[in-house]
Tab-separated table of C-alpha atoms (C1' of nucleotides) in Angstrom:
chain	number	residue	atom	x	y	z
A	1087	MET	CA	15.035	2.018	54.772
A	1088	ASP	CA	12.893	-0.662	53.229
A	1089	PRO	CA	15.143	-3.595	52.323
A	1090	LEU	CA	12.673	-4.478	49.564
A	1091	ALA	CA	12.650	-1.018	47.956
A	1092	LEU	CA	12.750	-1.507	44.217
A	1093	ASP	CA	15.512	0.951	43.431
A	1094	ARG	CA	17.905	-0.517	45.997
A	1095	GLN	CA	17.639	-4.041	44.595
A	1096	LEU	CA	20.746	-5.133	42.751
A	1097	CYS	CA	18.623	-7.643	40.864
A	1098	PHE	CA	16.361	-4.951	39.492
A	1099	ALA	CA	19.254	-2.686	38.531
A	1100	LEU	CA	20.816	-5.584	36.637
A	1101	TYR	CA	17.546	-6.578	35.026
A	1102	SER	CA	16.871	-2.998	33.906
A	1103	ALA	CA	20.404	-2.446	32.645
A	1104	SER	CA	20.409	-5.711	30.757
A	1105	ARG	CA	17.137	-4.926	29.027
A	1106	ALA	CA	18.292	-1.401	28.201
A	1107	MET	CA	21.485	-2.869	26.756
A	1108	THR	CA	19.615	-5.404	24.650
A	1109	SER	CA	17.357	-2.639	23.431
A	1110	THR	CA	20.383	-0.580	22.390
A	1111	TYR	CA	21.826	-3.560	20.558
A	1112	ARG	CA	18.523	-4.095	18.770
A	1113	ASP	CA	19.233	-0.725	17.218
A	1114	LEU	CA	22.955	-1.314	16.610
A	1115	LEU	CA	22.328	-4.723	15.042
A	1116	ASP	CA	19.599	-3.520	12.751
A	1117	ASP	CA	21.946	-3.366	9.747
A	1118	LEU	CA	23.293	-6.832	10.444
A	1119	GLY	CA	19.770	-8.203	10.676
A	1120	ILE	CA	20.357	-10.372	13.739
A	1121	THR	CA	19.146	-10.342	17.332
A	1122	TYR	CA	21.341	-9.730	20.332
A	1123	PRO	CA	21.617	-13.405	21.379
A	1124	GLN	CA	22.454	-14.292	17.784
A	1125	TYR	CA	25.161	-11.616	17.869
A	1126	VAL	CA	26.651	-13.166	20.996
A	1127	VAL	CA	26.887	-16.512	19.203
A	1128	MET	CA	28.583	-14.736	16.297
A	1129	LEU	CA	31.054	-13.122	18.718
A	1130	ALA	CA	31.985	-16.550	20.030
A	1131	LEU	CA	32.469	-17.898	16.515
A	1132	TRP	CA	34.438	-14.864	15.297
A	1133	GLU	CA	36.676	-15.111	18.327
A	1134	HIS	CA	37.292	-18.789	17.855
A	1135	CYS	CA	37.898	-18.807	14.137
A	1136	PRO	CA	41.447	-18.302	12.838
A	1137	SER	CA	40.166	-15.032	11.376
A	1138	GLY	CA	41.537	-15.140	7.816
A	1139	ASN	CA	39.286	-18.062	7.177
A	1140	SER	CA	36.953	-17.193	4.379
A	1141	SER	CA	38.103	-20.187	2.335
A	1142	GLN	CA	35.047	-22.357	2.597
A	1143	ASP	CA	31.374	-21.991	1.995
A	1144	ASN	CA	30.908	-25.391	3.601
A	1145	ARG	CA	28.397	-26.410	1.024
A	1146	ALA	CA	30.822	-28.457	-1.047
A	1147	ALA	CA	33.489	-29.384	1.485
A	1148	PRO	CA	33.821	-33.176	1.415
A	1149	ASN	CA	36.301	-33.640	4.252
A	1150	HIS	CA	35.992	-37.389	4.706
A	1151	ASP	CA	38.983	-37.603	7.028
A	1152	PRO	CA	37.445	-38.623	10.353
A	1153	GLY	CA	40.278	-37.032	12.323
A	1154	THR	CA	39.955	-33.553	10.836
A	1155	ARG	CA	37.921	-31.380	13.110
A	1156	SER	CA	35.953	-28.401	12.006
A	1157	THR	CA	37.403	-24.923	12.350
A	1158	GLY	CA	34.176	-24.031	14.156
A	1159	LEU	CA	32.782	-24.799	17.586
A	1160	SER	CA	30.526	-27.635	18.633
A	1161	VAL	CA	27.143	-26.786	20.122
A	1162	LYS	CA	28.473	-28.005	23.453
A	1163	GLU	CA	31.524	-25.714	23.283
A	1164	LEU	CA	29.340	-22.771	22.296
A	1165	GLY	CA	27.043	-23.577	25.183
A	1166	SER	CA	29.866	-23.687	27.676
A	1167	ARG	CA	31.343	-20.368	26.478
A	1168	LEU	CA	27.949	-18.632	26.571
A	1169	GLN	CA	26.340	-20.608	29.389
A	1170	LEU	CA	23.417	-21.537	27.182
A	1171	ASP	CA	21.927	-24.978	26.720
A	1172	SER	CA	20.858	-26.728	23.558
A	1173	GLY	CA	17.260	-25.775	24.230
A	1174	THR	CA	18.231	-22.178	23.567
A	1175	LEU	CA	20.982	-22.755	21.025
A	1176	SER	CA	19.305	-25.264	18.732
A	1177	PRO	CA	16.504	-23.026	17.490
A	1178	LEU	CA	18.793	-19.978	17.509
A	1179	LEU	CA	21.329	-21.789	15.316
A	1180	THR	CA	18.542	-22.914	13.010
A	1181	ARG	CA	17.735	-19.246	12.478
A	1182	LEU	CA	21.382	-18.219	11.989
A	1183	GLU	CA	21.673	-21.054	9.487
A	1184	GLY	CA	18.554	-19.836	7.718
A	1185	LEU	CA	20.105	-16.363	7.488
A	1186	GLY	CA	23.197	-17.894	5.868
A	1187	PHE	CA	25.642	-16.917	8.635
A	1188	VAL	CA	26.554	-20.419	9.819
A	1189	THR	CA	26.360	-24.062	8.824
A	1190	ARG	CA	25.851	-27.098	11.044
A	1191	ARG	CA	27.468	-30.453	10.435
A	1192	ARG	CA	27.543	-33.600	12.545
A	1193	SER	CA	31.036	-34.594	13.605
A	1194	THR	CA	32.364	-37.605	11.747
A	1195	ALA	CA	34.504	-38.528	14.762
A	1196	ASP	CA	31.624	-38.396	17.255
A	1197	SER	CA	28.270	-38.223	15.636
A	1198	ARG	CA	26.621	-37.022	18.825
A	1199	SER	CA	28.198	-33.619	18.446
A	1200	VAL	CA	27.436	-30.972	15.851
A	1201	PHE	CA	29.933	-28.380	14.659
A	1202	VAL	CA	28.883	-24.861	13.882
A	1203	ASP	CA	30.985	-23.069	11.256
A	1204	LEU	CA	30.874	-19.587	9.856
A	1205	THR	CA	29.947	-19.289	6.214
A	1206	SER	CA	31.894	-16.766	4.172
A	1207	ARG	CA	28.979	-14.421	4.684
A	1208	GLY	CA	29.098	-15.008	8.429
A	1209	ALA	CA	32.840	-14.361	8.517
A	1210	ALA	CA	32.437	-11.223	6.390
A	1211	ALA	CA	29.780	-9.863	8.753
A	1212	ARG	CA	32.527	-9.390	11.290
A	1213	SER	CA	33.749	-6.259	9.574
A	1214	ASP	CA	30.222	-4.824	9.762
A	1215	ALA	CA	30.368	-5.379	13.514
A	1216	ASP	CA	33.661	-3.586	14.038
A	1217	CYS	CA	32.003	-0.241	14.689
A	1218	ILE	CA	29.626	-1.638	17.307
A	1219	PRO	CA	31.875	-1.507	20.398
A	1220	ARG	CA	32.764	2.109	19.659
A	1221	ASP	CA	29.149	3.091	18.971
A	1222	LEU	CA	28.051	1.418	22.168
A	1223	ALA	CA	30.769	2.989	24.318
A	1224	GLU	CA	29.558	6.342	23.053
A	1225	ARG	CA	26.021	5.651	24.196
A	1226	THR	CA	27.006	4.410	27.626
A	1227	LYS	CA	28.687	7.779	28.215
A	1228	ILE	CA	31.080	6.239	30.717
A	1229	ASP	CA	34.838	6.476	30.379
A	1230	THR	CA	37.059	3.490	29.694
A	1231	ASP	CA	38.297	3.123	33.276
A	1232	GLU	CA	34.867	3.135	34.846
A	1233	MET	CA	33.698	0.766	32.115
A	1234	SER	CA	36.524	-1.604	32.910
A	1235	ASP	CA	35.681	-1.523	36.629
A	1236	LEU	CA	32.058	-2.262	35.898
A	1237	LEU	CA	33.055	-5.143	33.645
A	1238	ASP	CA	35.212	-6.645	36.385
A	1239	ALA	CA	32.524	-6.173	39.026
A	1240	LEU	CA	29.944	-7.901	36.821
A	1241	GLN	CA	32.226	-10.812	35.994
A	1242	SER	CA	33.024	-11.271	39.659
A	1243	LEU	CA	29.339	-11.129	40.537
A	1244	THR	CA	28.487	-13.712	37.893
A	1245	ARG	CA	31.228	-16.010	39.165
A	1246	ASN	CA	30.005	-15.717	42.752
A	1247	LEU	CA	26.386	-16.320	41.849
A	1248	ARG	CA	27.172	-19.354	39.709
A	1249	GLU	CA	29.449	-20.743	42.382
A	1250	THR	CA	26.732	-21.339	44.976
A	1251	PRO	CA	24.881	-24.345	43.678
A	1252	THR	CA	21.145	-24.279	43.319
A	1253	THR	CA	18.596	-25.431	45.935
A	1254	HIS	CA	18.930	-22.905	48.677
A	1255	HIS	CA	18.118	-23.482	52.404
A	1256	THR	CA	21.222	-21.707	53.644
A	1257	MET	CA	21.337	-23.086	57.193
A	1258	HIS	CA	20.134	-20.340	59.594
A	1259	HIS	CA	16.823	-19.323	57.991
A	1260	ARG	CA	15.832	-18.937	61.642
B	294	MET	CA	43.364	-6.644	21.662
B	295	ASP	CA	40.306	-7.733	19.744
B	296	PRO	CA	37.594	-5.130	20.315
B	297	LEU	CA	35.043	-7.884	19.723
B	298	ALA	CA	36.482	-10.295	22.304
B	299	LEU	CA	33.587	-11.841	24.177
B	300	ASP	CA	34.905	-11.325	27.684
B	301	ARG	CA	35.613	-7.624	27.171
B	302	GLN	CA	32.053	-6.881	26.033
B	303	LEU	CA	30.063	-4.985	28.616
B	304	CYS	CA	26.914	-6.302	26.980
B	305	PHE	CA	27.931	-9.900	27.522
B	306	ALA	CA	28.990	-9.300	31.128
B	307	LEU	CA	25.596	-7.727	31.784
B	308	TYR	CA	23.722	-10.463	29.972
B	309	SER	CA	25.587	-13.175	31.890
B	310	ALA	CA	25.198	-11.463	35.245
B	311	SER	CA	21.517	-10.846	34.682
B	312	ARG	CA	20.884	-14.480	33.796
B	313	ALA	CA	22.926	-15.688	36.772
B	314	MET	CA	20.917	-13.350	39.004
B	315	THR	CA	17.596	-14.578	37.644
B	316	SER	CA	18.764	-18.128	38.138
B	317	THR	CA	19.641	-17.380	41.772
B	318	TYR	CA	16.223	-15.828	42.283
B	319	ARG	CA	14.559	-18.873	40.776
B	320	ASP	CA	16.000	-20.698	43.752
B	321	LEU	CA	15.229	-17.979	46.323
B	322	LEU	CA	11.642	-17.625	45.077
B	323	ASP	CA	10.935	-21.319	45.091
B	324	ASP	CA	9.056	-21.129	48.411
B	325	LEU	CA	7.004	-18.175	47.237
B	326	GLY	CA	6.101	-20.011	44.049
B	327	ILE	CA	6.575	-17.059	41.693
B	328	THR	CA	9.011	-16.203	38.912
B	329	TYR	CA	11.527	-13.401	39.055
B	330	PRO	CA	9.523	-10.967	36.863
B	331	GLN	CA	6.460	-11.701	38.979
B	332	TYR	CA	8.526	-10.913	42.068
B	333	VAL	CA	9.524	-7.564	40.610
B	334	VAL	CA	5.854	-6.717	40.124
B	335	MET	CA	5.215	-7.711	43.732
B	336	LEU	CA	8.082	-5.462	44.865
B	337	ALA	CA	6.457	-2.533	43.101
B	338	LEU	CA	3.097	-3.278	44.701
B	339	TRP	CA	4.529	-3.831	48.186
B	340	GLU	CA	6.444	-0.586	47.916
B	341	HIS	CA	3.427	1.357	46.784
B	342	CYS	CA	0.894	-0.010	49.233
B	343	PRO	CA	0.432	1.736	52.598
B	344	SER	CA	1.833	-1.446	54.169
B	345	GLY	CA	-0.699	-2.174	56.933
B	346	ASN	CA	-3.254	-2.812	54.272
B	347	SER	CA	-4.586	-6.316	54.689
B	348	SER	CA	-8.142	-5.042	55.065
B	349	GLN	CA	-9.631	-6.164	51.809
B	350	ASP	CA	-9.820	-9.310	49.795
B	351	ASN	CA	-11.242	-7.214	46.959
B	352	ARG	CA	-13.804	-9.812	46.126
B	353	ALA	CA	-16.661	-8.066	47.881
B	354	ALA	CA	-15.520	-4.447	47.848
B	355	PRO	CA	-18.359	-2.404	46.303
B	356	ASN	CA	-16.693	1.019	46.187
B	357	HIS	CA	-19.108	2.778	43.884
B	358	ASP	CA	-17.649	6.189	44.555
B	359	PRO	CA	-16.117	7.169	41.204
B	360	GLY	CA	-13.604	9.436	42.885
B	361	THR	CA	-12.115	6.815	45.211
B	362	ARG	CA	-9.018	5.394	43.653
B	363	SER	CA	-7.643	1.981	44.392
B	364	THR	CA	-4.831	1.579	46.872
B	365	GLY	CA	-2.969	-0.314	44.152
B	366	LEU	CA	-1.264	0.688	40.944
B	367	SER	CA	-2.668	0.850	37.451
B	368	VAL	CA	-1.097	-1.300	34.771
B	369	LYS	CA	0.255	1.893	33.239
B	370	GLU	CA	1.884	2.982	36.502
B	371	LEU	CA	3.366	-0.469	37.008
B	372	GLY	CA	4.684	-0.365	33.470
B	373	SER	CA	6.323	2.995	33.962
B	374	ARG	CA	7.987	1.939	37.232
B	375	LEU	CA	9.285	-1.320	35.741
B	376	GLN	CA	9.713	-0.198	32.141
B	377	LEU	CA	7.491	-2.999	30.918
B	378	ASP	CA	4.621	-2.713	28.477
B	379	SER	CA	1.159	-4.223	28.644
B	380	GLY	CA	2.259	-6.990	26.295
B	381	THR	CA	4.491	-8.274	29.078
B	382	LEU	CA	2.387	-7.246	32.053
B	383	SER	CA	-1.037	-8.439	30.944
B	384	PRO	CA	-0.252	-12.161	30.829
B	385	LEU	CA	2.033	-11.886	33.873
B	386	LEU	CA	-0.743	-10.258	35.905
B	387	THR	CA	-3.179	-12.913	34.736
B	388	ARG	CA	-0.840	-15.481	36.279
B	389	LEU	CA	-0.356	-13.509	39.520
B	390	GLU	CA	-4.131	-13.218	39.715
B	391	GLY	CA	-4.483	-16.952	39.165
B	392	LEU	CA	-2.056	-17.533	42.045
B	393	GLY	CA	-4.210	-15.339	44.273
B	394	PHE	CA	-1.598	-12.637	44.877
B	395	VAL	CA	-3.363	-9.756	43.135
B	396	THR	CA	-6.712	-8.693	41.768
B	397	ARG	CA	-7.465	-6.555	38.734
B	398	ARG	CA	-10.321	-4.125	38.540
B	399	ARG	CA	-11.232	-1.561	35.874
B	400	SER	CA	-11.220	1.953	37.179
B	401	THR	CA	-14.672	3.415	37.632
B	402	ALA	CA	-13.310	6.894	36.956
B	403	ASP	CA	-11.587	5.942	33.686
B	404	SER	CA	-12.599	2.563	32.435
B	405	ARG	CA	-9.607	2.361	30.120
B	406	SER	CA	-7.285	1.801	33.043
B	407	VAL	CA	-7.058	-1.247	35.255
B	408	PHE	CA	-5.921	-1.193	38.859
B	409	VAL	CA	-3.858	-3.976	40.310
B	410	ASP	CA	-4.269	-4.553	44.043
B	411	LEU	CA	-2.660	-6.951	46.454
B	412	THR	CA	-4.934	-9.567	47.971
B	413	SER	CA	-4.423	-10.297	51.654
B	414	ARG	CA	-2.383	-13.278	50.552
B	415	GLY	CA	-0.275	-11.079	48.280
B	416	ALA	CA	0.305	-8.580	51.082
B	417	ALA	CA	1.173	-11.373	53.497
B	418	ALA	CA	3.744	-12.796	51.082
B	419	ARG	CA	5.836	-9.747	51.786
B	420	SER	CA	7.000	-11.160	55.083
B	421	ASP	CA	8.139	-14.340	53.305
B	422	ALA	CA	10.251	-12.133	51.051
B	423	ASP	CA	11.970	-10.269	53.876
B	424	CYS	CA	14.859	-12.725	54.038
B	425	ILE	CA	15.558	-12.562	50.297
B	426	PRO	CA	17.773	-9.436	50.192
B	427	ARG	CA	19.953	-10.841	52.962
B	428	ASP	CA	20.159	-14.310	51.400
B	429	LEU	CA	21.068	-12.765	48.077
B	430	ALA	CA	23.708	-10.446	49.508
B	431	GLU	CA	25.314	-13.517	51.018
B	432	ARG	CA	25.520	-15.234	47.668
B	433	THR	CA	26.930	-12.242	45.826
B	434	LYS	CA	29.839	-12.273	48.300
B	435	ILE	CA	30.435	-8.567	47.795
B	436	ASP	CA	30.421	-6.089	50.645
B	437	THR	CA	27.796	-3.403	51.068
B	438	ASP	CA	29.963	-0.551	49.763
B	439	GLU	CA	31.000	-2.324	46.589
B	440	MET	CA	27.392	-3.423	46.117
B	441	SER	CA	26.226	0.157	46.428
B	442	ASP	CA	28.789	1.329	43.868
B	443	LEU	CA	27.699	-1.357	41.457
B	444	LEU	CA	24.070	-0.390	41.945
B	445	ASP	CA	24.844	3.239	41.160
B	446	ALA	CA	26.941	2.338	38.135
B	447	LEU	CA	24.145	0.172	36.744
B	448	GLN	CA	21.475	2.800	37.309
B	449	SER	CA	23.639	5.402	35.618
B	450	LEU	CA	24.274	3.047	32.711
B	451	THR	CA	20.582	2.327	32.317
B	452	ARG	CA	19.786	6.040	32.353
B	453	ASN	CA	22.423	6.762	29.702
B	454	LEU	CA	21.314	3.939	27.441
B	455	ARG	CA	17.632	4.867	27.650
B	456	GLU	CA	18.458	8.521	27.041
B	457	THR	CA	19.747	8.076	23.496
B	458	PRO	CA	16.625	7.519	21.455
B	459	THR	CA	16.386	4.561	19.138
B	460	THR	CA	17.314	4.532	15.427
B	461	HIS	CA	21.030	4.915	15.435
B	462	HIS	CA	23.115	6.395	12.543
B	463	THR	CA	25.383	8.394	14.813
B	464	MET	CA	26.865	10.879	12.347
B	465	HIS	CA	30.435	9.809	11.544
B	466	HIS	CA	29.969	6.130	10.643
B	467	ARG	CA	32.632	6.997	8.097
C	508	DA	C1'	30.890	-58.678	24.474
C	509	DA	C1'	26.469	-57.241	26.836
C	510	DA	C1'	24.268	-54.159	29.826
C	511	DA	C1'	24.059	-49.974	32.329
C	512	DT	C1'	25.364	-45.225	32.360
C	513	DT	C1'	26.572	-40.991	30.432
C	514	DT	C1'	26.778	-37.587	26.814
C	515	DC	C1'	25.053	-34.684	23.107
C	516	DA	C1'	21.680	-32.344	20.329
C	517	DG	C1'	17.138	-31.686	19.606
C	518	DT	C1'	12.095	-31.182	21.012
C	519	DT	C1'	8.266	-29.751	23.975
C	520	DG	C1'	6.121	-26.728	27.114
C	521	DT	C1'	6.076	-22.448	30.036
C	522	DG	C1'	7.027	-17.721	30.821
C	523	DC	C1'	8.959	-13.652	29.756
C	524	DA	C1'	10.163	-9.236	26.394
C	525	DC	C1'	8.847	-6.583	22.793
C	526	DA	C1'	6.917	-5.021	18.213
C	527	DA	C1'	2.673	-4.434	16.039
C	528	DT	C1'	-2.116	-4.515	15.997
C	529	DT	C1'	-6.858	-4.343	18.044
C	530	DT	C1'	-10.636	-2.697	20.841
C	531	DA	C1'	-12.630	0.404	23.763
C	532	DA	C1'	-12.813	4.695	26.131
C	533	DT	C1'	-11.438	9.490	26.719
C	534	DT	C1'	-9.892	13.913	25.245
C	535	DG	C1'	-9.245	17.660	22.056
C	536	DT	C1'	-10.980	20.549	18.311
C	537	DG	C1'	-13.909	22.568	15.087
D	529	DC	C1'	-22.442	18.008	19.418
D	530	DA	C1'	-19.498	15.481	16.088
D	531	DC	C1'	-15.396	13.527	14.928
D	532	DA	C1'	-10.536	13.141	14.774
D	533	DA	C1'	-6.663	12.080	17.676
D	534	DT	C1'	-4.951	10.046	21.696
D	535	DT	C1'	-4.699	6.807	25.428
D	536	DA	C1'	-5.029	2.233	28.027
D	537	DA	C1'	-5.069	-2.570	28.119
D	538	DA	C1'	-5.234	-6.666	25.777
D	539	DT	C1'	-3.990	-9.743	21.912
D	540	DT	C1'	-0.975	-11.738	18.354
D	541	DG	C1'	3.358	-13.214	16.690
D	542	DT	C1'	8.477	-13.871	17.139
D	543	DG	C1'	12.500	-15.008	19.695
D	544	DC	C1'	14.809	-16.020	23.583
D	545	DA	C1'	15.780	-18.872	28.390
D	546	DC	C1'	15.250	-22.826	30.780
D	547	DA	C1'	13.288	-27.201	32.733
D	548	DA	C1'	12.125	-31.646	31.402
D	549	DC	C1'	12.226	-35.125	28.207
D	550	DT	C1'	13.589	-37.954	23.868
D	551	DG	C1'	16.520	-40.551	20.942
D	552	DA	C1'	20.807	-41.711	19.286
D	553	DA	C1'	25.564	-42.588	20.088
D	554	DA	C1'	29.610	-43.204	22.925
D	555	DT	C1'	31.690	-44.787	27.283
D	556	DT	C1'	31.980	-47.454	31.399
D	557	DT	C1'	31.101	-51.394	34.071
D	558	DT	C1'	30.589	-55.951	34.671
DNA sequence: AAAATTTCAGTTGTGCACAATTTAATTGTG
DNA sequence: CACAATTAAATTGTGCACAACTGAAATTTT
């Protein structure tokens, strides 16, 4: 048994599965007109927003009260939920803004941070996404229980991998 | 239960795990001086090559016999093993060639195809990689059985996702 | 309060992924 | 044989990821 055999590497199985998944989402997100990473940002915003919140288009929302915080998420908060840095998020958000799904606005309370809010169009897109989990589950052809196990295993794996800080040299090394 | 909740999305769990894995490999591959995708290409080449094959440096290997095929893999074969196209592989192989790990040579039998061979340095790097599976297994903190289950689940998932051809519109859709 | 440090978003540069196109070579068909 | 269709690799263009850096603003320390 070759320990370096390609099809026994967890890394390669993950890498392949992740690319296959993204490819499937490319298809599922075609109608919505966004990429998979953009969709993940939308998921975070949809989850955060008090749902019935299609009141503002954010183009003419004065809001001079310095204490009032946006209903959206700051770039930092988005980054911590998705484990993405501003180097990835900034250009991605520029594109989502260009598509009219979100707006960006510097915080009045702390002008270092920038809040990302859904536009009414961005909030409305949520209903277009409702069918996606079902459509995907169909394609995976795995039942709910097995799916749930896999989800847990992946989350545990991610936690364990992130836990060990970078810069290796794990003692032994012979 | 929100069907769009971020932490119940298989796609997001996969995406997160895959990025965490790549990040871990960035650390593990630091000594070798290659990226994770480059490592995967090396895995494919190491697996394919008849192992004890440090005979040639491929710089002065005449080999005019049109029937003799390289000991390496063509770009097409690499692509089919890794599910990557030439748009990804071409520049990656250029970099691996620049690092002195592989050589590229047009086939004499069919000059459309290009064979990728390990240099002696590339073949030797294999021994530096031997410790990687063990180091990684340590970081995942999951036992061999669970790891094997996860591997199988991921391979099955990948197969199922690739199976359904692109361009969606799965009947119902209401 | 002034200076040093930290925080946040954005920018720059590198390396994937992947769609679409290009170029060259081979194969299939009349 | 000619010529259309196919195949292989490379190139071009877009969009992530991520490291490293920049600049502005807030916080901490002195």
